[in-house]
């Protein structure tokens, strides 16, 4: 890499780490950057995934106060994330990318709608169901598993999908939902990273630069994201989701 290319990847890593901590979809910055520098798509996707794990760690640490009291819930949902990520990572190495080109934008659009209508839908569900399930119930587990499959396969905007699911099925403040999203996303990325390191082509220079940038971005993003009011955070999530759809559909 030239010095300018090194700077470009570092800056992209900072931006991706910050966006992932607040919403998700940071891969929409780092992945195209690596492609623009000439990396083959599979190598760029794999190296990007491994590199963003470091940013996920700092993002989770930044939200540690909001994670308190969610241990049992995250153990249950974390199992779904890990199993889904294993399946998605293996699919990446077996299936053509076009298999998800139609499904993924639809999932992101649905997640954005869920984020917008979450308060009213939560009230409606509580009236219909009585006491909500503290861990979200089997439907949330299956939804998190599906998000894990997608996250292991590509990962861009998996945070939007997770926030949509968690916000609907859990009676929690949006910041605590975001903290849970960060932990589940970290589990997905870490699981896929282990698979990729063992059996996929990884460019370790790209991993190093994305890791360094995303660590800084994850720390900064957590500091900013925790201060955002729920309405502002919803608006940010929807805007990022719309950008993700446009990027995935139109390139």
PDB file of C-alpha atoms in Angstrom:
ATOM      1  CA  UNK A   1       0.000   0.000   0.000  1.00  0.00           C
ATOM      2  CA  UNK A   2       1.018   3.587  -0.607  1.00  0.00           C
ATOM      3  CA  UNK A   3       0.903   6.038   2.334  1.00  0.00           C
ATOM      4  CA  UNK A   4      -2.321   7.551   0.966  1.00  0.00           C
ATOM      5  CA  UNK A   5      -3.923   4.106   0.724  1.00  0.00           C
ATOM      6  CA  UNK A   6      -2.931   3.382   4.321  1.00  0.00           C
ATOM      7  CA  UNK A   7      -4.570   6.635   5.432  1.00  0.00           C
ATOM      8  CA  UNK A   8      -7.694   5.838   3.394  1.00  0.00           C
ATOM      9  CA  UNK A   9      -8.156   2.443   5.054  1.00  0.00           C
ATOM     10  CA  UNK A  10      -7.493   3.864   8.534  1.00  0.00           C
ATOM     11  CA  UNK A  11     -10.041   6.657   8.054  1.00  0.00           C
ATOM     12  CA  UNK A  12     -12.572   4.188   6.663  1.00  0.00           C
ATOM     13  CA  UNK A  13     -11.966   1.981   9.708  1.00  0.00           C
ATOM     14  CA  UNK A  14     -12.592   4.873  12.111  1.00  0.00           C
ATOM     15  CA  UNK A  15     -15.833   5.760  10.328  1.00  0.00           C
ATOM     16  CA  UNK A  16     -16.972   2.129  10.215  1.00  0.00           C
ATOM     17  CA  UNK A  17     -16.221   1.535  13.900  1.00  0.00           C
ATOM     18  CA  UNK A  18     -18.161   4.644  14.886  1.00  0.00           C
ATOM     19  CA  UNK A  19     -21.170   3.803  12.725  1.00  0.00           C
ATOM     20  CA  UNK A  20     -21.230   0.209  13.945  1.00  0.00           C
ATOM     21  CA  UNK A  21     -21.278   1.328  17.586  1.00  0.00           C
ATOM     22  CA  UNK A  22     -24.212   3.675  17.002  1.00  0.00           C
ATOM     23  CA  UNK A  23     -26.223   1.777  14.389  1.00  0.00           C
ATOM     24  CA  UNK A  24     -24.420  -0.750  12.191  1.00  0.00           C
ATOM     25  CA  UNK A  25     -23.546  -0.771   8.471  1.00  0.00           C
ATOM     26  CA  UNK A  26     -19.915   0.255   8.904  1.00  0.00           C
ATOM     27  CA  UNK A  27     -18.968  -2.359   6.316  1.00  0.00           C
ATOM     28  CA  UNK A  28     -20.577  -0.143   3.678  1.00  0.00           C
ATOM     29  CA  UNK A  29     -17.558   2.144   4.151  1.00  0.00           C
ATOM     30  CA  UNK A  30     -14.630  -0.233   4.660  1.00  0.00           C
ATOM     31  CA  UNK A  31     -15.668  -2.916   2.162  1.00  0.00           C
ATOM     32  CA  UNK A  32     -15.951  -0.530  -0.843  1.00  0.00           C
ATOM     33  CA  UNK A  33     -12.687   1.133   0.229  1.00  0.00           C
ATOM     34  CA  UNK A  34     -10.833  -2.171   0.043  1.00  0.00           C
ATOM     35  CA  UNK A  35     -12.454  -2.933  -3.296  1.00  0.00           C
ATOM     36  CA  UNK A  36     -11.364   0.456  -4.626  1.00  0.00           C
ATOM     37  CA  UNK A  37      -7.783  -0.359  -3.629  1.00  0.00           C
ATOM     38  CA  UNK A  38      -7.858  -3.480  -5.794  1.00  0.00           C
ATOM     39  CA  UNK A  39      -8.652  -6.249  -3.329  1.00  0.00           C
ATOM     40  CA  UNK A  40     -10.713  -9.143  -4.753  1.00  0.00           C
ATOM     41  CA  UNK A  41     -14.290  -9.157  -3.361  1.00  0.00           C
ATOM     42  CA  UNK A  42     -13.925 -12.287  -1.213  1.00  0.00           C
ATOM     43  CA  UNK A  43     -10.562 -11.166   0.209  1.00  0.00           C
ATOM     44  CA  UNK A  44     -11.967  -7.681   0.895  1.00  0.00           C
ATOM     45  CA  UNK A  45     -15.086  -9.069   2.589  1.00  0.00           C
ATOM     46  CA  UNK A  46     -13.147 -11.552   4.707  1.00  0.00           C
ATOM     47  CA  UNK A  47     -10.390  -9.106   5.715  1.00  0.00           C
ATOM     48  CA  UNK A  48     -12.973  -6.425   6.495  1.00  0.00           C
ATOM     49  CA  UNK A  49     -14.921  -8.781   8.748  1.00  0.00           C
ATOM     50  CA  UNK A  50     -11.833  -9.824  10.693  1.00  0.00           C
ATOM     51  CA  UNK A  51     -10.650  -6.228  11.033  1.00  0.00           C
ATOM     52  CA  UNK A  52     -13.950  -4.897  12.371  1.00  0.00           C
ATOM     53  CA  UNK A  53     -13.908  -7.294  15.346  1.00  0.00           C
ATOM     54  CA  UNK A  54     -11.594  -4.905  17.223  1.00  0.00           C
ATOM     55  CA  UNK A  55     -14.039  -2.039  16.718  1.00  0.00           C
ATOM     56  CA  UNK A  56     -16.841  -4.263  17.976  1.00  0.00           C
ATOM     57  CA  UNK A  57     -14.938  -4.828  21.218  1.00  0.00           C
ATOM     58  CA  UNK A  58     -14.508  -1.109  21.925  1.00  0.00           C
ATOM     59  CA  UNK A  59     -18.140  -0.482  20.977  1.00  0.00           C
ATOM     60  CA  UNK A  60     -19.309  -3.095  23.497  1.00  0.00           C
ATOM     61  CA  UNK A  61     -17.034  -1.698  26.213  1.00  0.00           C
ATOM     62  CA  UNK A  62     -18.420   1.767  25.568  1.00  0.00           C
ATOM     63  CA  UNK A  63     -21.953   0.476  26.211  1.00  0.00           C
ATOM     64  CA  UNK A  64     -21.084  -1.642  29.260  1.00  0.00           C
ATOM     65  CA  UNK A  65     -23.411   0.317  31.576  1.00  0.00           C
ATOM     66  CA  UNK A  66     -26.390  -0.380  29.285  1.00  0.00           C
ATOM     67  CA  UNK A  67     -25.454  -4.086  29.165  1.00  0.00           C
ATOM     68  CA  UNK A  68     -25.974  -4.558  32.908  1.00  0.00           C
ATOM     69  CA  UNK A  69     -28.853  -6.911  33.695  1.00  0.00           C
ATOM     70  CA  UNK A  70     -28.921  -8.444  30.204  1.00  0.00           C
ATOM     71  CA  UNK A  71     -26.590 -11.392  30.803  1.00  0.00           C
ATOM     72  CA  UNK A  72     -29.139 -14.222  30.650  1.00  0.00           C
ATOM     73  CA  UNK A  73     -30.863 -12.704  27.634  1.00  0.00           C
ATOM     74  CA  UNK A  74     -27.593 -12.292  25.751  1.00  0.00           C
ATOM     75  CA  UNK A  75     -26.495 -15.840  26.565  1.00  0.00           C
ATOM     76  CA  UNK A  76     -29.677 -17.153  24.917  1.00  0.00           C
ATOM     77  CA  UNK A  77     -29.602 -14.825  21.926  1.00  0.00           C
ATOM     78  CA  UNK A  78     -25.824 -15.085  21.648  1.00  0.00           C
ATOM     79  CA  UNK A  79     -26.152 -18.794  20.903  1.00  0.00           C
ATOM     80  CA  UNK A  80     -28.436 -17.903  17.984  1.00  0.00           C
ATOM     81  CA  UNK A  81     -25.929 -15.327  16.732  1.00  0.00           C
ATOM     82  CA  UNK A  82     -23.004 -17.755  16.862  1.00  0.00           C
ATOM     83  CA  UNK A  83     -24.870 -20.584  15.122  1.00  0.00           C
ATOM     84  CA  UNK A  84     -26.225 -18.228  12.467  1.00  0.00           C
ATOM     85  CA  UNK A  85     -22.804 -16.697  11.866  1.00  0.00           C
ATOM     86  CA  UNK A  86     -21.226 -20.118  11.367  1.00  0.00           C
ATOM     87  CA  UNK A  87     -23.842 -20.919   8.739  1.00  0.00           C
ATOM     88  CA  UNK A  88     -23.433 -17.540   7.026  1.00  0.00           C
ATOM     89  CA  UNK A  89     -19.633 -17.711   6.924  1.00  0.00           C
ATOM     90  CA  UNK A  90     -19.770 -21.139   5.304  1.00  0.00           C
ATOM     91  CA  UNK A  91     -22.362 -19.901   2.805  1.00  0.00           C
ATOM     92  CA  UNK A  92     -20.043 -17.046   1.827  1.00  0.00           C
ATOM     93  CA  UNK A  93     -17.424 -19.572   0.781  1.00  0.00           C
ATOM     94  CA  UNK A  94     -19.935 -21.705  -1.143  1.00  0.00           C
ATOM     95  CA  UNK A  95     -22.646 -19.516  -2.718  1.00  0.00           C
ATOM     96  CA  UNK A  96     -22.490 -16.697  -5.288  1.00  0.00           C
ATOM     97  CA  UNK A  97     -23.056 -13.182  -3.933  1.00  0.00           C
ATOM     98  CA  UNK A  98     -26.170 -12.740  -6.108  1.00  0.00           C
ATOM     99  CA  UNK A  99     -28.068 -15.140  -3.824  1.00  0.00           C
ATOM    100  CA  UNK A 100     -28.539 -12.366  -1.263  1.00  0.00           C
ATOM    101  CA  UNK A 101     -28.830  -9.358  -3.593  1.00  0.00           C
ATOM    102  CA  UNK A 102     -32.634  -9.406  -3.546  1.00  0.00           C
ATOM    103  CA  UNK A 103     -33.253 -10.591   0.006  1.00  0.00           C
ATOM    104  CA  UNK A 104     -30.880  -8.266   1.878  1.00  0.00           C
ATOM    105  CA  UNK A 105     -32.387  -4.881   0.806  1.00  0.00           C
ATOM    106  CA  UNK A 106     -35.845  -6.188   1.704  1.00  0.00           C
ATOM    107  CA  UNK A 107     -34.626  -7.199   5.169  1.00  0.00           C
ATOM    108  CA  UNK A 108     -33.049  -3.804   5.772  1.00  0.00           C
ATOM    109  CA  UNK A 109     -36.194  -1.979   4.611  1.00  0.00           C
ATOM    110  CA  UNK A 110     -38.346  -4.120   6.923  1.00  0.00           C
ATOM    111  CA  UNK A 111     -35.961  -3.434   9.813  1.00  0.00           C
ATOM    112  CA  UNK A 112     -36.223   0.334   9.217  1.00  0.00           C
ATOM    113  CA  UNK A 113     -40.018   0.105   9.298  1.00  0.00           C
ATOM    114  CA  UNK A 114     -39.853  -1.885  12.555  1.00  0.00           C
ATOM    115  CA  UNK A 115     -37.596   0.753  14.140  1.00  0.00           C
ATOM    116  CA  UNK A 116     -40.035   3.543  13.205  1.00  0.00           C
ATOM    117  CA  UNK A 117     -43.191   1.793  14.432  1.00  0.00           C
ATOM    118  CA  UNK A 118     -41.539   0.136  17.434  1.00  0.00           C
ATOM    119  CA  UNK A 119     -43.168   2.230  20.228  1.00  0.00           C
ATOM    120  CA  UNK A 120     -46.734   1.751  18.922  1.00  0.00           C
ATOM    121  CA  UNK A 121     -46.134  -1.883  18.046  1.00  0.00           C
ATOM    122  CA  UNK A 122     -44.708  -2.564  21.508  1.00  0.00           C
ATOM    123  CA  UNK A 123     -47.826  -1.067  23.114  1.00  0.00           C
ATOM    124  CA  UNK A 124     -50.079  -3.147  20.855  1.00  0.00           C
ATOM    125  CA  UNK A 125     -48.159  -6.351  21.592  1.00  0.00           C
ATOM    126  CA  UNK A 126     -48.222  -5.733  25.351  1.00  0.00           C
ATOM    127  CA  UNK A 127     -52.018  -5.353  25.235  1.00  0.00           C
ATOM    128  CA  UNK A 128     -52.408  -8.538  23.196  1.00  0.00           C
ATOM    129  CA  UNK A 129     -49.869 -10.692  25.041  1.00  0.00           C
ATOM    130  CA  UNK A 130     -49.895  -9.384  28.601  1.00  0.00           C
ATOM    131  CA  UNK A 131     -46.455  -9.711  30.208  1.00  0.00           C
ATOM    132  CA  UNK A 132     -43.715  -9.661  27.549  1.00  0.00           C
ATOM    133  CA  UNK A 133     -41.154 -12.452  27.468  1.00  0.00           C
ATOM    134  CA  UNK A 134     -37.953 -11.193  29.188  1.00  0.00           C
ATOM    135  CA  UNK A 135     -35.787 -12.780  26.493  1.00  0.00           C
ATOM    136  CA  UNK A 136     -38.032 -12.081  23.512  1.00  0.00           C
ATOM    137  CA  UNK A 137     -39.349 -15.623  23.065  1.00  0.00           C
ATOM    138  CA  UNK A 138     -38.678 -18.155  20.283  1.00  0.00           C
ATOM    139  CA  UNK A 139     -39.524 -15.784  17.419  1.00  0.00           C
ATOM    140  CA  UNK A 140     -36.813 -13.351  18.461  1.00  0.00           C
ATOM    141  CA  UNK A 141     -34.340 -16.233  18.791  1.00  0.00           C
ATOM    142  CA  UNK A 142     -35.092 -17.319  15.239  1.00  0.00           C
ATOM    143  CA  UNK A 143     -34.868 -13.750  13.993  1.00  0.00           C
ATOM    144  CA  UNK A 144     -31.471 -13.270  15.653  1.00  0.00           C
ATOM    145  CA  UNK A 145     -30.337 -16.566  14.119  1.00  0.00           C
ATOM    146  CA  UNK A 146     -31.352 -15.267  10.673  1.00  0.00           C
ATOM    147  CA  UNK A 147     -29.537 -11.979  11.298  1.00  0.00           C
ATOM    148  CA  UNK A 148     -26.488 -14.034  12.283  1.00  0.00           C
ATOM    149  CA  UNK A 149     -26.602 -15.926   8.990  1.00  0.00           C
ATOM    150  CA  UNK A 150     -26.690 -12.632   7.107  1.00  0.00           C
ATOM    151  CA  UNK A 151     -23.973 -11.136   9.317  1.00  0.00           C
ATOM    152  CA  UNK A 152     -21.656 -14.076   8.773  1.00  0.00           C
ATOM    153  CA  UNK A 153     -22.258 -13.866   5.033  1.00  0.00           C
ATOM    154  CA  UNK A 154     -21.712 -10.135   4.554  1.00  0.00           C
ATOM    155  CA  UNK A 155     -22.728  -8.122   7.609  1.00  0.00           C
ATOM    156  CA  UNK A 156     -23.481  -4.636   6.298  1.00  0.00           C
ATOM    157  CA  UNK A 157     -26.588  -3.284   8.075  1.00  0.00           C
ATOM    158  CA  UNK A 158     -26.952  -6.327  10.306  1.00  0.00           C
ATOM    159  CA  UNK A 159     -27.105  -3.818  13.168  1.00  0.00           C
ATOM    160  CA  UNK A 160     -30.193  -2.205  11.644  1.00  0.00           C
ATOM    161  CA  UNK A 161     -31.858  -5.601  11.345  1.00  0.00           C
ATOM    162  CA  UNK A 162     -30.941  -6.538  14.930  1.00  0.00           C
ATOM    163  CA  UNK A 163     -32.205  -3.264  16.404  1.00  0.00           C
ATOM    164  CA  UNK A 164     -35.481  -3.722  14.542  1.00  0.00           C
ATOM    165  CA  UNK A 165     -35.915  -7.237  15.934  1.00  0.00           C
ATOM    166  CA  UNK A 166     -34.781  -6.515  19.489  1.00  0.00           C
ATOM    167  CA  UNK A 167     -36.809  -3.317  19.710  1.00  0.00           C
ATOM    168  CA  UNK A 168     -40.024  -5.096  18.778  1.00  0.00           C
ATOM    169  CA  UNK A 169     -39.714  -8.156  21.017  1.00  0.00           C
ATOM    170  CA  UNK A 170     -38.091  -6.590  24.098  1.00  0.00           C
ATOM    171  CA  UNK A 171     -39.539  -4.052  26.539  1.00  0.00           C
ATOM    172  CA  UNK A 172     -36.353  -2.014  26.795  1.00  0.00           C
ATOM    173  CA  UNK A 173     -35.069   1.509  26.251  1.00  0.00           C
ATOM    174  CA  UNK A 174     -33.542   1.934  22.804  1.00  0.00           C
ATOM    175  CA  UNK A 175     -30.063   2.527  24.244  1.00  0.00           C
ATOM    176  CA  UNK A 176     -30.161  -0.839  26.047  1.00  0.00           C
ATOM    177  CA  UNK A 177     -31.385  -2.423  22.823  1.00  0.00           C
ATOM    178  CA  UNK A 178     -28.435  -0.838  21.015  1.00  0.00           C
ATOM    179  CA  UNK A 179     -26.033  -2.199  23.635  1.00  0.00           C
ATOM    180  CA  UNK A 180     -27.441  -5.709  23.132  1.00  0.00           C
ATOM    181  CA  UNK A 181     -27.124  -5.222  19.367  1.00  0.00           C
ATOM    182  CA  UNK A 182     -23.449  -4.366  19.756  1.00  0.00           C
ATOM    183  CA  UNK A 183     -22.781  -7.526  21.741  1.00  0.00           C
ATOM    184  CA  UNK A 184     -24.643  -9.783  19.314  1.00  0.00           C
ATOM    185  CA  UNK A 185     -22.936  -8.162  16.327  1.00  0.00           C
ATOM    186  CA  UNK A 186     -19.561  -8.736  17.982  1.00  0.00           C
ATOM    187  CA  UNK A 187     -20.384 -12.412  18.467  1.00  0.00           C
ATOM    188  CA  UNK A 188     -21.409 -12.717  14.818  1.00  0.00           C
ATOM    189  CA  UNK A 189     -18.276 -10.998  13.517  1.00  0.00           C
ATOM    190  CA  UNK A 190     -15.955 -12.879  15.883  1.00  0.00           C
ATOM    191  CA  UNK A 191     -17.412 -16.256  14.948  1.00  0.00           C
ATOM    192  CA  UNK A 192     -17.163 -15.545  11.232  1.00  0.00           C
ATOM    193  CA  UNK A 193     -13.619 -14.198  11.731  1.00  0.00           C
ATOM    194  CA  UNK A 194     -12.492 -17.492  13.272  1.00  0.00           C
ATOM    195  CA  UNK A 195     -13.887 -19.406  10.283  1.00  0.00           C
ATOM    196  CA  UNK A 196     -12.277 -17.013   7.802  1.00  0.00           C
ATOM    197  CA  UNK A 197      -8.871 -17.109   9.497  1.00  0.00           C
ATOM    198  CA  UNK A 198      -8.888 -20.908   9.329  1.00  0.00           C
ATOM    199  CA  UNK A 199     -10.118 -21.526   5.781  1.00  0.00           C
ATOM    200  CA  UNK A 200     -10.400 -18.258   3.799  1.00  0.00           C
ATOM    201  CA  UNK A 201      -7.902 -15.863   2.166  1.00  0.00           C
ATOM    202  CA  UNK A 202      -7.101 -13.026   4.602  1.00  0.00           C
ATOM    203  CA  UNK A 203      -4.939  -9.976   3.877  1.00  0.00           C
ATOM    204  CA  UNK A 204      -3.375  -9.194   7.245  1.00  0.00           C
ATOM    205  CA  UNK A 205      -2.234  -5.674   6.336  1.00  0.00           C
ATOM    206  CA  UNK A 206      -5.831  -4.752   5.556  1.00  0.00           C
ATOM    207  CA  UNK A 207      -6.945  -6.443   8.792  1.00  0.00           C
ATOM    208  CA  UNK A 208      -4.395  -4.478  10.824  1.00  0.00           C
ATOM    209  CA  UNK A 209      -5.401  -1.101   9.381  1.00  0.00           C
ATOM    210  CA  UNK A 210      -9.149  -1.717   9.659  1.00  0.00           C
ATOM    211  CA  UNK A 211      -8.640  -2.982  13.219  1.00  0.00           C
ATOM    212  CA  UNK A 212      -6.708   0.093  14.335  1.00  0.00           C
ATOM    213  CA  UNK A 213      -9.206   2.473  12.751  1.00  0.00           C
ATOM    214  CA  UNK A 214     -12.309   0.658  13.965  1.00  0.00           C
ATOM    215  CA  UNK A 215     -10.997   0.490  17.540  1.00  0.00           C
ATOM    216  CA  UNK A 216     -10.823   4.273  17.654  1.00  0.00           C
ATOM    217  CA  UNK A 217     -14.158   4.607  15.851  1.00  0.00           C
ATOM    218  CA  UNK A 218     -15.903   2.139  18.153  1.00  0.00           C
ATOM    219  CA  UNK A 219     -14.765   4.070  21.224  1.00  0.00           C
ATOM    220  CA  UNK A 220     -15.834   7.434  19.785  1.00  0.00           C
ATOM    221  CA  UNK A 221     -19.107   6.068  18.415  1.00  0.00           C
ATOM    222  CA  UNK A 222     -20.105   4.634  21.787  1.00  0.00           C
ATOM    223  CA  UNK A 223     -19.461   7.979  23.500  1.00  0.00           C
ATOM    224  CA  UNK A 224     -21.654   9.792  20.976  1.00  0.00           C
ATOM    225  CA  UNK A 225     -24.346   7.130  20.591  1.00  0.00           C
ATOM    226  CA  UNK A 226     -25.043   6.819  24.316  1.00  0.00           C
ATOM    227  CA  UNK A 227     -25.938  10.524  24.454  1.00  0.00           C
ATOM    228  CA  UNK A 228     -28.444  10.470  21.600  1.00  0.00           C
ATOM    229  CA  UNK A 229     -32.157  10.725  22.534  1.00  0.00           C
ATOM    230  CA  UNK A 230     -34.295   7.787  21.385  1.00  0.00           C
ATOM    231  CA  UNK A 231     -35.987   9.796  18.609  1.00  0.00           C
ATOM    232  CA  UNK A 232     -32.673  11.015  17.220  1.00  0.00           C
ATOM    233  CA  UNK A 233     -31.204   7.511  17.383  1.00  0.00           C
ATOM    234  CA  UNK A 234     -34.222   6.149  15.488  1.00  0.00           C
ATOM    235  CA  UNK A 235     -33.763   8.788  12.806  1.00  0.00           C
ATOM    236  CA  UNK A 236     -30.059   7.921  12.466  1.00  0.00           C
ATOM    237  CA  UNK A 237     -30.877   4.212  12.199  1.00  0.00           C
ATOM    238  CA  UNK A 238     -33.449   4.784   9.453  1.00  0.00           C
ATOM    239  CA  UNK A 239     -31.144   7.118   7.492  1.00  0.00           C
ATOM    240  CA  UNK A 240     -28.302   4.604   7.624  1.00  0.00           C
ATOM    241  CA  UNK A 241     -30.686   1.842   6.605  1.00  0.00           C
ATOM    242  CA  UNK A 242     -31.878   3.811   3.570  1.00  0.00           C
ATOM    243  CA  UNK A 243     -28.280   4.510   2.524  1.00  0.00           C
ATOM    244  CA  UNK A 244     -27.489   0.811   2.928  1.00  0.00           C
ATOM    245  CA  UNK A 245     -30.401  -0.158   0.664  1.00  0.00           C
ATOM    246  CA  UNK A 246     -29.372   2.346  -2.021  1.00  0.00           C
ATOM    247  CA  UNK A 247     -25.769   1.192  -1.826  1.00  0.00           C
ATOM    248  CA  UNK A 248     -26.612  -2.501  -2.056  1.00  0.00           C
ATOM    249  CA  UNK A 249     -29.168  -2.093  -4.852  1.00  0.00           C
ATOM    250  CA  UNK A 250     -27.389   0.462  -7.022  1.00  0.00           C
ATOM    251  CA  UNK A 251     -23.760  -0.075  -5.979  1.00  0.00           C
TER     252      UNK A 251
END
